[in-house]
Coordinates of C-alpha atoms in Angstrom, one line a residue:
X1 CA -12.9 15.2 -9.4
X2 CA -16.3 13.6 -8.4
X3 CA -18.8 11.8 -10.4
X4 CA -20.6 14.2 -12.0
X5 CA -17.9 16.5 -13.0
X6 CA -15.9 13.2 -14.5
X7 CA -19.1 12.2 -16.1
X8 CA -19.8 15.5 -17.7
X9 CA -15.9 16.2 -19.2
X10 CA -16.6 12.4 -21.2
X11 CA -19.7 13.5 -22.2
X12 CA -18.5 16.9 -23.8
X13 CA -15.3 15.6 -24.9
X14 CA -17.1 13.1 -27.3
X15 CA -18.1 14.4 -30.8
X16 CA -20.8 13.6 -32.4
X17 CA -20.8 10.6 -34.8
X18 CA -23.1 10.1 -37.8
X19 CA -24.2 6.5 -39.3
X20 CA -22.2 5.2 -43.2
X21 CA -25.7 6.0 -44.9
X22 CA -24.3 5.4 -48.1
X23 CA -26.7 7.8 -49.7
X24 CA -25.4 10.5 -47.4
X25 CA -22.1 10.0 -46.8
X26 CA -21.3 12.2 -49.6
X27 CA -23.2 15.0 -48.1
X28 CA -22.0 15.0 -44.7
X29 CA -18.3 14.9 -45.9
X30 CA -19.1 17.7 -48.1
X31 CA -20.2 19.4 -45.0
X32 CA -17.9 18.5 -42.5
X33 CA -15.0 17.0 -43.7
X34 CA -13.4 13.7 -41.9
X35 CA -10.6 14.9 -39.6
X36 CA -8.1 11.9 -37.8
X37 CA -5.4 13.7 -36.2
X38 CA -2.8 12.5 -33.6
X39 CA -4.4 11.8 -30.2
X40 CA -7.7 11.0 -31.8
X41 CA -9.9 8.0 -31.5
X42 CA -11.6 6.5 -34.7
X43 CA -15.0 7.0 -33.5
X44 CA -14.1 10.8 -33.6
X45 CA -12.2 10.9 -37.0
X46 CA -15.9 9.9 -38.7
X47 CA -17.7 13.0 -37.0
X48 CA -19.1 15.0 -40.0
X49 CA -20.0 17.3 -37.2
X50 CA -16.6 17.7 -35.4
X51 CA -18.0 19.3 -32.1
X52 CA -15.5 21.7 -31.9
X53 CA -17.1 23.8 -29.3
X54 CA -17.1 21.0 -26.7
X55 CA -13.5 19.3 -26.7
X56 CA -11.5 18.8 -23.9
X57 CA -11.6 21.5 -21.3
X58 CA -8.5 22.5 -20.3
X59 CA -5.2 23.9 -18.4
X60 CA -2.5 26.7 -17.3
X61 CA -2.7 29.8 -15.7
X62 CA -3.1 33.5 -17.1
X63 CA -0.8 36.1 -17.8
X64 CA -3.2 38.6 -18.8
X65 CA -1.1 41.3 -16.8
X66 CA 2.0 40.4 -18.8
X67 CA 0.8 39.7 -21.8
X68 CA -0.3 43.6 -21.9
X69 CA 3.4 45.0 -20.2
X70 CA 5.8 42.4 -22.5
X71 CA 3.9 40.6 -24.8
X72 CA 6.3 38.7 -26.7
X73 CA 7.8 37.1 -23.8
X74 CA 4.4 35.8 -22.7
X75 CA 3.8 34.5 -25.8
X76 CA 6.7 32.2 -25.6
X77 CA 6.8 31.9 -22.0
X78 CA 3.1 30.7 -21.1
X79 CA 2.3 27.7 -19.7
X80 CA 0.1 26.1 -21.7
X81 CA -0.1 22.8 -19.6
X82 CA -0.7 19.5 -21.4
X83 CA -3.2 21.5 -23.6
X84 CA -0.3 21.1 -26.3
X85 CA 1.1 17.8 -25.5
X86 CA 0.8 16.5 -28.8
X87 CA 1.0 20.0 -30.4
X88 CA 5.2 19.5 -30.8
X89 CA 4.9 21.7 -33.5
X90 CA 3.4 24.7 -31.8
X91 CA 5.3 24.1 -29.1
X92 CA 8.5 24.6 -30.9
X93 CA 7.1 27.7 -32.8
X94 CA 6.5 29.8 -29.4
X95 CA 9.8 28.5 -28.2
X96 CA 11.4 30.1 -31.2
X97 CA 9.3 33.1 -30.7
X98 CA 7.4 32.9 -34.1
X99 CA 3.9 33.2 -32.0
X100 CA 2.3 36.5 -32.8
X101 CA 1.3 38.2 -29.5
X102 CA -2.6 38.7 -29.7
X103 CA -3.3 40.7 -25.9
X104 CA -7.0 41.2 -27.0
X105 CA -9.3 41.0 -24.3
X106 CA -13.6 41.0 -23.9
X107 CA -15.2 40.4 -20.6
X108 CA -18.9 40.3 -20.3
X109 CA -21.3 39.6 -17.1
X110 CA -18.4 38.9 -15.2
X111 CA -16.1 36.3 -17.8
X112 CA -13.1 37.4 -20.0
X113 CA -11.7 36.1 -23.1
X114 CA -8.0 36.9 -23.7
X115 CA -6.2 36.2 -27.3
X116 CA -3.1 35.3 -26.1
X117 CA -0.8 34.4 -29.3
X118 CA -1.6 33.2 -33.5
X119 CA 0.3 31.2 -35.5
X120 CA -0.2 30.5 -39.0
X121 CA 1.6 29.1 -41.9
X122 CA 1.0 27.3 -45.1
X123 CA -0.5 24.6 -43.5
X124 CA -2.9 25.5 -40.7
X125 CA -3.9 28.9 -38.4
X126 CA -3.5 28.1 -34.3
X127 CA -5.2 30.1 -32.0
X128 CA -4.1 30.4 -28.0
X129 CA -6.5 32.2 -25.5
X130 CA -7.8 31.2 -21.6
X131 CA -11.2 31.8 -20.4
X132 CA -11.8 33.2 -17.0
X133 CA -15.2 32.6 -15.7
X134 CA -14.8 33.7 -11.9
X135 CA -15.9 31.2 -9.2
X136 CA -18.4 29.2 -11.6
X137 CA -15.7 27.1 -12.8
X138 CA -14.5 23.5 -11.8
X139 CA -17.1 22.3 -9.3
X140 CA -18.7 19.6 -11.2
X141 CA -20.1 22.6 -13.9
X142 CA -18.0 23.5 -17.4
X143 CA -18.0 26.2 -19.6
X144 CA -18.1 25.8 -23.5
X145 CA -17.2 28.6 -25.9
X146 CA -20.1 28.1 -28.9
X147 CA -19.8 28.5 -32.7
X148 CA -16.1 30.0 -32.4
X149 CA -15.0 30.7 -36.1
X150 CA -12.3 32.4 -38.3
X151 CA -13.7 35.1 -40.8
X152 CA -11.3 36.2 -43.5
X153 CA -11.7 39.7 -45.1
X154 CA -14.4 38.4 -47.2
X155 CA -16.3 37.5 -44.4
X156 CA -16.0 33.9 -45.1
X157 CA -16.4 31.2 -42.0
X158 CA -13.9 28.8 -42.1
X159 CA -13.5 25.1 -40.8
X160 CA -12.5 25.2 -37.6
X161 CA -12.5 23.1 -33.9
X162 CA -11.4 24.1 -31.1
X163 CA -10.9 22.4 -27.3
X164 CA -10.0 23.9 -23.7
X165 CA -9.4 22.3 -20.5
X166 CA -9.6 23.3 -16.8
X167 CA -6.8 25.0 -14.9
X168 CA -7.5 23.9 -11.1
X169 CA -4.4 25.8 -10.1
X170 CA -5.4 29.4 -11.2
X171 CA -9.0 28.5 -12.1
X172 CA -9.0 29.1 -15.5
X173 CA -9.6 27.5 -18.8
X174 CA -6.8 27.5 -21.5
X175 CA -8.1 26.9 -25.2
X176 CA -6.8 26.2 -28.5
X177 CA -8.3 27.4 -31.8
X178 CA -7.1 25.4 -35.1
X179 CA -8.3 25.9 -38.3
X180 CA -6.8 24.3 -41.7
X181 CA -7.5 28.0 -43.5
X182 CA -4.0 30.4 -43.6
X183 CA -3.6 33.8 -45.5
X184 CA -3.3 33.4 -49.2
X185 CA -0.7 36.8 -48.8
X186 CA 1.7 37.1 -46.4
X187 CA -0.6 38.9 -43.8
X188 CA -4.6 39.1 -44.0
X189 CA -6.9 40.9 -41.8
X190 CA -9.6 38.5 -40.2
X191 CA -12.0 38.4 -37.4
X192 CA -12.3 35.6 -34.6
X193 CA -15.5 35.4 -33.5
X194 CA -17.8 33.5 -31.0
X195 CA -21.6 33.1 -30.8
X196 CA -22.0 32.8 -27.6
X197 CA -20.2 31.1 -24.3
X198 CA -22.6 28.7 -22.0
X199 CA -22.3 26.6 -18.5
X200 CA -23.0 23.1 -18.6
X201 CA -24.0 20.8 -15.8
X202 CA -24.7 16.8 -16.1
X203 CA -27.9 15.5 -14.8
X204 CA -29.1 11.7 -14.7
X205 CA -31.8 10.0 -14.6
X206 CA -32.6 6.1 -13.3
X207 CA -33.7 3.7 -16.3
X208 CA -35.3 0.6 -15.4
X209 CA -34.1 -1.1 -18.7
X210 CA -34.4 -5.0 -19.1
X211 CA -31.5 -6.0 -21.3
X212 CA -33.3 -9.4 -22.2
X213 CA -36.2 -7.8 -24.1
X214 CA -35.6 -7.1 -27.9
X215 CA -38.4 -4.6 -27.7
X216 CA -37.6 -0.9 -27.7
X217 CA -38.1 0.3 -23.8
X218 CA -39.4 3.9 -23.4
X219 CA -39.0 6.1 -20.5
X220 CA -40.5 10.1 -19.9
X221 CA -37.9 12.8 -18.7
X222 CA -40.2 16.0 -19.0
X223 CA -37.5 18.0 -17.7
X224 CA -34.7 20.2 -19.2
X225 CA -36.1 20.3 -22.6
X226 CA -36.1 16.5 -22.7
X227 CA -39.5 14.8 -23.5
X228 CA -39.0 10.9 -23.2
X229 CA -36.0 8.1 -24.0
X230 CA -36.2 4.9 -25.3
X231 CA -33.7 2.1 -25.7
X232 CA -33.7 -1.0 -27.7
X233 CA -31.5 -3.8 -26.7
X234 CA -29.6 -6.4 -29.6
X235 CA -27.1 -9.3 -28.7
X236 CA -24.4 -9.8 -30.3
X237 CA -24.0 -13.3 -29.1
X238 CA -21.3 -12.9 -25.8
X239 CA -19.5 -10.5 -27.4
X240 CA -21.6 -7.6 -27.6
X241 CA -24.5 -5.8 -25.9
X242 CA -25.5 -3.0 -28.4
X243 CA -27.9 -0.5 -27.2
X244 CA -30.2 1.7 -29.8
X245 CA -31.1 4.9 -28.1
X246 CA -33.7 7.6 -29.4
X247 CA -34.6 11.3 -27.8
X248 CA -37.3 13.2 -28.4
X249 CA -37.3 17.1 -27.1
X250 CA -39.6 19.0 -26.9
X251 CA -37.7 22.2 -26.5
X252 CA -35.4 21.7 -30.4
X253 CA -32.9 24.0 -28.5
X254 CA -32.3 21.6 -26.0
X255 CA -30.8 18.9 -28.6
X256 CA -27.7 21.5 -29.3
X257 CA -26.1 20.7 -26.1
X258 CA -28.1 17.7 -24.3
X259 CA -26.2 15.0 -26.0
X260 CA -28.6 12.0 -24.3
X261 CA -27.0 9.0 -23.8
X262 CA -26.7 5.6 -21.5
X263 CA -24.6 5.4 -18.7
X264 CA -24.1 1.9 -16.8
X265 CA -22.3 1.1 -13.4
X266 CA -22.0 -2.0 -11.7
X267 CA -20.9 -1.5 -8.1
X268 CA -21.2 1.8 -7.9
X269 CA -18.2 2.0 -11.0
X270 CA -19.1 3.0 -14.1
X271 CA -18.4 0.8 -16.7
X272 CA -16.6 1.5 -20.1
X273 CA -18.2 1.0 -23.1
X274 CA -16.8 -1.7 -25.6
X275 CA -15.9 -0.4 -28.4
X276 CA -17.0 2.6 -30.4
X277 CA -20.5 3.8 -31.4
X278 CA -22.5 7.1 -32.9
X279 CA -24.2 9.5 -31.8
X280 CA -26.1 12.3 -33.3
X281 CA -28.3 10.7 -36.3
X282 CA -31.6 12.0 -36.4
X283 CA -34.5 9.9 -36.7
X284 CA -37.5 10.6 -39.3
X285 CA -39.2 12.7 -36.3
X286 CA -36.2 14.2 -35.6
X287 CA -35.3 12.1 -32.6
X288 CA -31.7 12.6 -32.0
X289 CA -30.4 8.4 -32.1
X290 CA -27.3 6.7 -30.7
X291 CA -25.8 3.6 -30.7
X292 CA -23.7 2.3 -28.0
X293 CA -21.7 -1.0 -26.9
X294 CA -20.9 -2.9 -24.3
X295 CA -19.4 -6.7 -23.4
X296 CA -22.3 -8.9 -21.8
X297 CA -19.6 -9.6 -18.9
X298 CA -19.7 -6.6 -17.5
X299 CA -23.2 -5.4 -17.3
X300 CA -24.6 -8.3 -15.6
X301 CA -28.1 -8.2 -15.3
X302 CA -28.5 -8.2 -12.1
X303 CA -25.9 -5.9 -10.9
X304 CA -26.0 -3.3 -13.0
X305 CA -28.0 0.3 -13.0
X306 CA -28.6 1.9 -16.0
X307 CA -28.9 6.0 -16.5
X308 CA -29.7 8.2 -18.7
X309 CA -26.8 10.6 -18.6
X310 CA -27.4 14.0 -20.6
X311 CA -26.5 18.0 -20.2
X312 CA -28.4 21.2 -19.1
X313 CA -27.7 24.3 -19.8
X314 CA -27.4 26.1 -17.0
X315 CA -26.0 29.7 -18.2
X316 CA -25.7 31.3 -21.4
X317 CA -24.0 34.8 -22.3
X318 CA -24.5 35.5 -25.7
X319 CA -22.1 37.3 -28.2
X320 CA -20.9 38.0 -30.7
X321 CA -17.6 38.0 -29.0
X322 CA -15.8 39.8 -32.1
X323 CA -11.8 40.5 -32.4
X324 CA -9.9 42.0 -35.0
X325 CA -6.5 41.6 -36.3
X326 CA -4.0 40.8 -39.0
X327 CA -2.7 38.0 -39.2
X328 CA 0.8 37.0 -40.3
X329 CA 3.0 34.3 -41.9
X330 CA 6.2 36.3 -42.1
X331 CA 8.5 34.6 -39.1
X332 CA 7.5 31.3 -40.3
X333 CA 7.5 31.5 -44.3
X334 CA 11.4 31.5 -43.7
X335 CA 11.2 27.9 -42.5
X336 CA 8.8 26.7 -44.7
X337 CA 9.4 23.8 -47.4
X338 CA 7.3 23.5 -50.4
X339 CA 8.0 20.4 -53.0
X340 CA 5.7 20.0 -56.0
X341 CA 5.1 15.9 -56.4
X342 CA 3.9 13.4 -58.7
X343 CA 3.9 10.0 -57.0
X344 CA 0.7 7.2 -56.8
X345 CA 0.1 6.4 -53.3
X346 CA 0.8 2.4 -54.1
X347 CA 1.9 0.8 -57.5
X348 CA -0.5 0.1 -59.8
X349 CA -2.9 2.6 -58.3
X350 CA -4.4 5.6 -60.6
X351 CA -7.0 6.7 -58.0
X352 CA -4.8 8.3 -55.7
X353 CA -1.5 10.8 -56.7
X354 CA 0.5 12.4 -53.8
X355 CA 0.6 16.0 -55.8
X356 CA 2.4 17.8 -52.9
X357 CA 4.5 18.0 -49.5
X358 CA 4.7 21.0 -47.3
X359 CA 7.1 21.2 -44.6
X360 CA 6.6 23.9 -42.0
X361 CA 7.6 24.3 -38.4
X362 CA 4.7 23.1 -36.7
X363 CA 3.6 20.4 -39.4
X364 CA 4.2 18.5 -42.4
X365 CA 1.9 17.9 -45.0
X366 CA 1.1 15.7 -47.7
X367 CA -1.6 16.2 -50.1
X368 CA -3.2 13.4 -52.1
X369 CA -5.7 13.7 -55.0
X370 CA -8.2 11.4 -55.2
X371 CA -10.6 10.6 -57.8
X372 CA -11.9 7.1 -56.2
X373 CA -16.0 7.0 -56.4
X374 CA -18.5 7.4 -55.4
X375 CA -16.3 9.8 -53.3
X376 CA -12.7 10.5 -52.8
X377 CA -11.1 8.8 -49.8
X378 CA -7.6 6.9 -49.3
X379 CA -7.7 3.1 -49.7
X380 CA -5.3 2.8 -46.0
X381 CA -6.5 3.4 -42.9
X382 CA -3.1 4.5 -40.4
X383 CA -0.4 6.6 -42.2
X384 CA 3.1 7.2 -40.6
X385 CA 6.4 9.1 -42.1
X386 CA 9.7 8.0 -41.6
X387 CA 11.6 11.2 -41.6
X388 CA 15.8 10.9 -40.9
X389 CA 15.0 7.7 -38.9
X390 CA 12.1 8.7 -37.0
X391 CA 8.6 7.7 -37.0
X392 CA 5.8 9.9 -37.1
X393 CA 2.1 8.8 -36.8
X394 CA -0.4 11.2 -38.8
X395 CA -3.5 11.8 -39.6
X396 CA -6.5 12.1 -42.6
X397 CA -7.9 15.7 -43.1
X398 CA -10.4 15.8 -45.9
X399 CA -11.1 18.9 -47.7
X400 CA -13.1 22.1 -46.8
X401 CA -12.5 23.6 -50.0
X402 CA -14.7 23.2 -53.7
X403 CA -11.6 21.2 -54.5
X404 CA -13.1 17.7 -52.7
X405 CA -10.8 15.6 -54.2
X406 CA -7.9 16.9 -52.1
X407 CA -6.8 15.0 -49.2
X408 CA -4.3 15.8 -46.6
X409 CA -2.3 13.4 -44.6
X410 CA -1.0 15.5 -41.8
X411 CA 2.1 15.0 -39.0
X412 CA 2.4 17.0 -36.1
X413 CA 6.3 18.4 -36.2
X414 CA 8.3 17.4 -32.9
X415 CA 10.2 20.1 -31.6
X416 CA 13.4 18.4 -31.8
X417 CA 13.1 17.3 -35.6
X418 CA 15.7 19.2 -38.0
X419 CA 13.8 19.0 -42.0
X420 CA 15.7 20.0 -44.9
X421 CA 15.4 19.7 -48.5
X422 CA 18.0 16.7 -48.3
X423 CA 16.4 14.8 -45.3
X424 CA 15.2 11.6 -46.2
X425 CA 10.9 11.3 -45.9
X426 CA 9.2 8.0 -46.6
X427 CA 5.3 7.9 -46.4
X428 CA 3.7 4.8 -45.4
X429 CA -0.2 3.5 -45.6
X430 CA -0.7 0.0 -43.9
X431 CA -4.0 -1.7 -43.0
X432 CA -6.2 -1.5 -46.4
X433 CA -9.5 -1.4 -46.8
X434 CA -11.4 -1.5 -50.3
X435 CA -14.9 -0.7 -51.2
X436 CA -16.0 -3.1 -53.7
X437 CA -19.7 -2.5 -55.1
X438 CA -22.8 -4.8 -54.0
X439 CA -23.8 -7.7 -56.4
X440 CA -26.1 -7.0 -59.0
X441 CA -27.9 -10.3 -58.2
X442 CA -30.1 -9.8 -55.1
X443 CA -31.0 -11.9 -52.3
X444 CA -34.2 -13.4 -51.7
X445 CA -35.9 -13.3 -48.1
X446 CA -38.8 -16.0 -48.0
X447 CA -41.1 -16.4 -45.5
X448 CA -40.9 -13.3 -43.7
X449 CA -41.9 -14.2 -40.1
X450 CA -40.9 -12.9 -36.1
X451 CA -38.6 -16.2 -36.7
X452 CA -35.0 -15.8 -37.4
X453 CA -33.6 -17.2 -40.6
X454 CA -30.2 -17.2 -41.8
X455 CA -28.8 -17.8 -45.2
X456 CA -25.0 -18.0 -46.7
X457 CA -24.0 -16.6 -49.5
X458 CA -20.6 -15.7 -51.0
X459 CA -19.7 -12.3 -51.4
X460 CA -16.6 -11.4 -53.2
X461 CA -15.0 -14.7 -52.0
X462 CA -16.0 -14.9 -48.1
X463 CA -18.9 -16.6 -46.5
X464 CA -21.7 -14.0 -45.3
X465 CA -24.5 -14.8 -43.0
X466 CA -27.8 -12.7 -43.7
X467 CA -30.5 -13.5 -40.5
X468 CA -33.8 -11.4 -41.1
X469 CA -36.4 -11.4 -39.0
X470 CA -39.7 -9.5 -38.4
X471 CA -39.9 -7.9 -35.0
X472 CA -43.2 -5.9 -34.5
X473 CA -43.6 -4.2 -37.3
X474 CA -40.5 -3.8 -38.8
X475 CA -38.2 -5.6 -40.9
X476 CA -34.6 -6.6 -39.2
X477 CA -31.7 -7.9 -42.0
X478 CA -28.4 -8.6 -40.1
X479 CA -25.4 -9.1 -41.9
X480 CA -21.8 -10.8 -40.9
X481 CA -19.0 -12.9 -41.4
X482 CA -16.7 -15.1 -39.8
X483 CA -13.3 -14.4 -42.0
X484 CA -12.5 -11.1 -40.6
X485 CA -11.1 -9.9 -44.2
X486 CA -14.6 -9.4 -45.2
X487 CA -15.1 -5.9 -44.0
X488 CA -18.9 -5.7 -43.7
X489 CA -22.1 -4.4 -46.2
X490 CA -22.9 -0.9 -45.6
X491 CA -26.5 -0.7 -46.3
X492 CA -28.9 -2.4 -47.8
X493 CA -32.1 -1.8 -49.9
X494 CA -34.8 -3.5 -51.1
X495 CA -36.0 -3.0 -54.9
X496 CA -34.2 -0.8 -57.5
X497 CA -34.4 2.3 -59.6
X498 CA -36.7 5.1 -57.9
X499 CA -39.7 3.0 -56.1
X500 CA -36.8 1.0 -53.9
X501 CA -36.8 1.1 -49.9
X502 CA -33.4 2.3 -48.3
X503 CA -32.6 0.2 -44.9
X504 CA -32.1 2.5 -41.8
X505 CA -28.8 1.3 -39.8
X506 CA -28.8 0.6 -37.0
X507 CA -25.6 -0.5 -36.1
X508 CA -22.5 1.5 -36.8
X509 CA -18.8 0.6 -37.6
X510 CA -15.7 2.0 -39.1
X511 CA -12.7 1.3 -41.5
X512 CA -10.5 -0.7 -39.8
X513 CA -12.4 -1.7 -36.6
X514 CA -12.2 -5.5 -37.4
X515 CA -16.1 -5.2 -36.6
X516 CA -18.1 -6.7 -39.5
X517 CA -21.7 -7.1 -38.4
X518 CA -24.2 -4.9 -39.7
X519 CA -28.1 -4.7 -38.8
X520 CA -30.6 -2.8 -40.7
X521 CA -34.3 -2.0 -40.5
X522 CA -37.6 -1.5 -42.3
X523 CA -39.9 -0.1 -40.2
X524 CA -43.7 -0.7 -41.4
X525 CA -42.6 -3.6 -43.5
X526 CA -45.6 -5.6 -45.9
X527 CA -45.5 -8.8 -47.3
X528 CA -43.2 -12.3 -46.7
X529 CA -40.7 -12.1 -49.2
X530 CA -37.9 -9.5 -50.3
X531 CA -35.4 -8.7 -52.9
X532 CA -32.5 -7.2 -51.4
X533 CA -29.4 -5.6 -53.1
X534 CA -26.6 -4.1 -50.8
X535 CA -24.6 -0.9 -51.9
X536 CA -21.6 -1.5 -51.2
X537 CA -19.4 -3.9 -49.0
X538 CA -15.7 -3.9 -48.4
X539 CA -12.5 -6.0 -47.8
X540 CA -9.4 -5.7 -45.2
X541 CA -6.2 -6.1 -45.9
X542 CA -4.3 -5.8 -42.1
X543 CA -1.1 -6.3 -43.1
X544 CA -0.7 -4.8 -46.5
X545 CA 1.4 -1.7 -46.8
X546 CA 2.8 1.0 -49.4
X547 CA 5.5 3.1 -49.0
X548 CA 6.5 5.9 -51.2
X549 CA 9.7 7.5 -50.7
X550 CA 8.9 11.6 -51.0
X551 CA 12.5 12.8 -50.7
X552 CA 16.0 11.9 -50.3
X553 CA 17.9 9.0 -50.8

């Protein structure tokens, strides 16, 4: 696989990742729910916007042919490649022939989608089908299928993602549809649909950034929908180059898929970014923002390029790509375990009740009410179950129902796991974080000038260093602490009641990361001195866990 192609599979395989603006982290979960399953990185479990169209792209030949002639043997006998590698679940349900065979087929200018085989139970719908695009696969260009969604009979879109990957054998995609929605009856009518399905390339362009210069750097594209880029270096010390990016279109159709963002190599390699950032906010001109790190070490000054790495659209067949069916939950509602609960998460906690467990063949679930504010969300940040003497790591799915208080832990079945009603099932929550809320007391910035200050102050117990500074116009407040219990502030703001300022931030972090540095901005800032209150700040706990034994002895 060459550069390009390489480059362009990272680029789609990322979601997009919106800042902790506390004022609208209630709206984007609302929206979008907060999704860590198995195989995931943390950066993608916070995606409000969970890019399902563009995941990994994907593996395993066709049986298009034999799916039509016998379809229930192709539906257990395809090769779905690693697309399912940490599907063990779904993997055991086809080899136990409780797939429903699909065979549904649409080809238009020249590419075919096949439905290959559904499965659905009480806990989630699957979805297996291969796109064949002809000879304008592979070759440094992908294919994405767009705003693919399950409709039930009401019409209703539900929550969905979905991720392919390429097939350099038979030169074919395979894909893999998930939704958390499944029949409220045994068998439902629905309708999967697709907007539209597009060809991608990756396209670069040179950057002369200077990494030394705090000012923001702008650079024109005028191509491909893409107006101009601009970067703002901040030092972390020598631990951390972060890079503030902003792109401004001027084609708005261009920011579905374009996806701007730095690339650096050093040698010719390209080098890996440090830890996680965000992409996707969008600025107060509707600049679409990111935020990306890397270690000082390894981008050298003087030996390393910097690009701007984005995509074009370079095809686009439009749909609706519409098909039918009924689904149906009849071969697995045999094998299905249901157990009504009434358990808090850790003692002494009445924020959080595990209210039930539901055992299927491709996954078990655990539901956990929580009425924490100023939104539901679980106080650990990994979650395992022991089960008969294995260990199984899972996953946080937050709700797409009214219901927003409902949380699911979720734990992809292995295929060689026996569950009964006896077996022994131990859920465990280690590495805590909790959200404590801001002191009421604010802090006073004096002297306002382009010259950093830094004061101390205790903050629930640990030392936090605030350094503001004025750079051009705008207002910088940077927040950290050496004790890494001390989680980080989420945002500040400066004033109260309806007349206060809200900080834009700039940096980005998440539960768990061990990163507690924060930096927030003013832009257009007046005056020398400042009151300023944070929202909220939170506390790690690493090695505190809770275990709550769900059944058996």
């Amino acid at each position: 696989m060459d550069r390009t192609e390489t480059q362009l599979k990272r680029r789609l395989n990322e979601e997009e990742v919106t800042y902790p603006d506390f004022d609208q982290m209630w709206e984007r979960m609302d929206q979008a729910g907060y999704a860590s399953s198995q195989g995931r990185s943390r950066a993608e479990a916070a995606a409000p916007s969970r890019h399902r169209n563009w995941r990994k792209i994907t593996v395993a030949a066709s049986l298009s042919a034999l799916l039509m002639a016998v379809p229930v043997y192709a539906a257990v006998q395809y090769d779905w490649g690693s697309l399912l590698k940490d599907k063990g679940g779904v993997q055991t349900a086809l080899a136990q022939n409780m797939g429903q065979p699909l065979g549904q087929t649409i080809t238009r200018d020249g590419v075919t989608l096949t439905l290959h085989t559904a499965l659905t139970d009480e806990n989630r719908t699957v979805i297996l089908y291969s796109l064949d695009v002809g000879p304008d696969g592979g070759d440094g260009k992908l294919w994405s299928i767009n705003g693919m969604a399950l409709k039930d009979g009401s019409g209703r879109r539900n929550q969905e993602f979905n991720n392919q990957q390429w097939d350099e054998k038979n030169k074919r995609y395979n894909g893999y549809f998930e939704t958390d929605w499944t029949p409220d009856q045994e068998t439902a009518k629905v309708s999967l649909t697709a907007d539209r399905i597009q060809l991608y390339s990756q396209q670069e362009v040179d950057l002369k950034l200077d990494t030394d210069s705090p000012e923001r750097q702008s650079f024109p594209v005028n191509r491909d929908g893409l107006e101009s880029f601009s970067v703002q270096p901040f030092k972390e010390g020598t631990d951390h180059l972060m890079l503030s990016t902003a792109a401004i279109f001027d084609d708005p159709e261009a920011k579905n898929w374009a996806f701007p963002q730095i690339t650096a190599y050093r040698g010719g390699q390209l080098v890996k970014n440090s830890r996680a950032g965000a992409m996707g906010k969008p600025g107060d001109n509707g600049e679409y923002t990111s935020v990306q790190y890397y270690k000082p070490a390894d981008v050298p000054k003087d030996e390393t390029v910097y690009k701007l790495d984005y995509t074009k659209l370079e095809r686009n067949i439009d749909g609706p790509w519409a098909f039918d069916f009924e689904l149906s939950k009849k071969k697995m509602a045999g094998a299905t375990i249901k157990t009504a609960l009434d358990l808090p998460l850790e003692a002494g906690n009445t924020d959080n009740r595990i209210e039930q467990m539901v055992v299927t063949p491709t996954q078990v679930r655990v539901s956990v009410r929580s009425t924490a504010k100023p939104f539901s969300e679980l106080p650990y940040v990994n979650y395992s179950l022991e089960v008969g003497g294995r260990t199984l790591e899972g996953g946080l799915w937050y709700s797409m129902s009214e219901d927003k208080e409902l949380i699911a832990v979720r734990f992809e079945r292995p295929s060689d796991l026996e569950i009964t009603k006896d077996t022994p099932m131990t859920l465990v929550g280690n590495y805590k974080v909790t959200r404590h809320r801001g002191d009421k007391k604010p802090l006073q910035l004096t002297n306002i000038s382009s010259e950093k200050q830094t004061v101390i102050r205790e903050t629930g117990g640990y030392p936090v260093q605030w350094t503001y500074y004025m750079q051009g116009a705008d207002l910088y407040v940077e927040t950290r602490s050496d004790d890494p219990k001390f989680g980080g502030v989420n945002q500040t703001h400066i004033g109260t009641g309806k007349d206060r300022i809200v900080s834009k931030i700039v940096s980005t972090k998440f539960r768990g990361d061990g990163n507690n540095r924060s930096i927030d901005v003013y832009e257009n800032f007046k005056g020398t001195e400042a009151s300023i209150y944070m929202f909220f700040y939170t506390t790690n706990e690493p090695d505190k866990e809770t275990r709550v034994q769900l059944q058996g002895q």
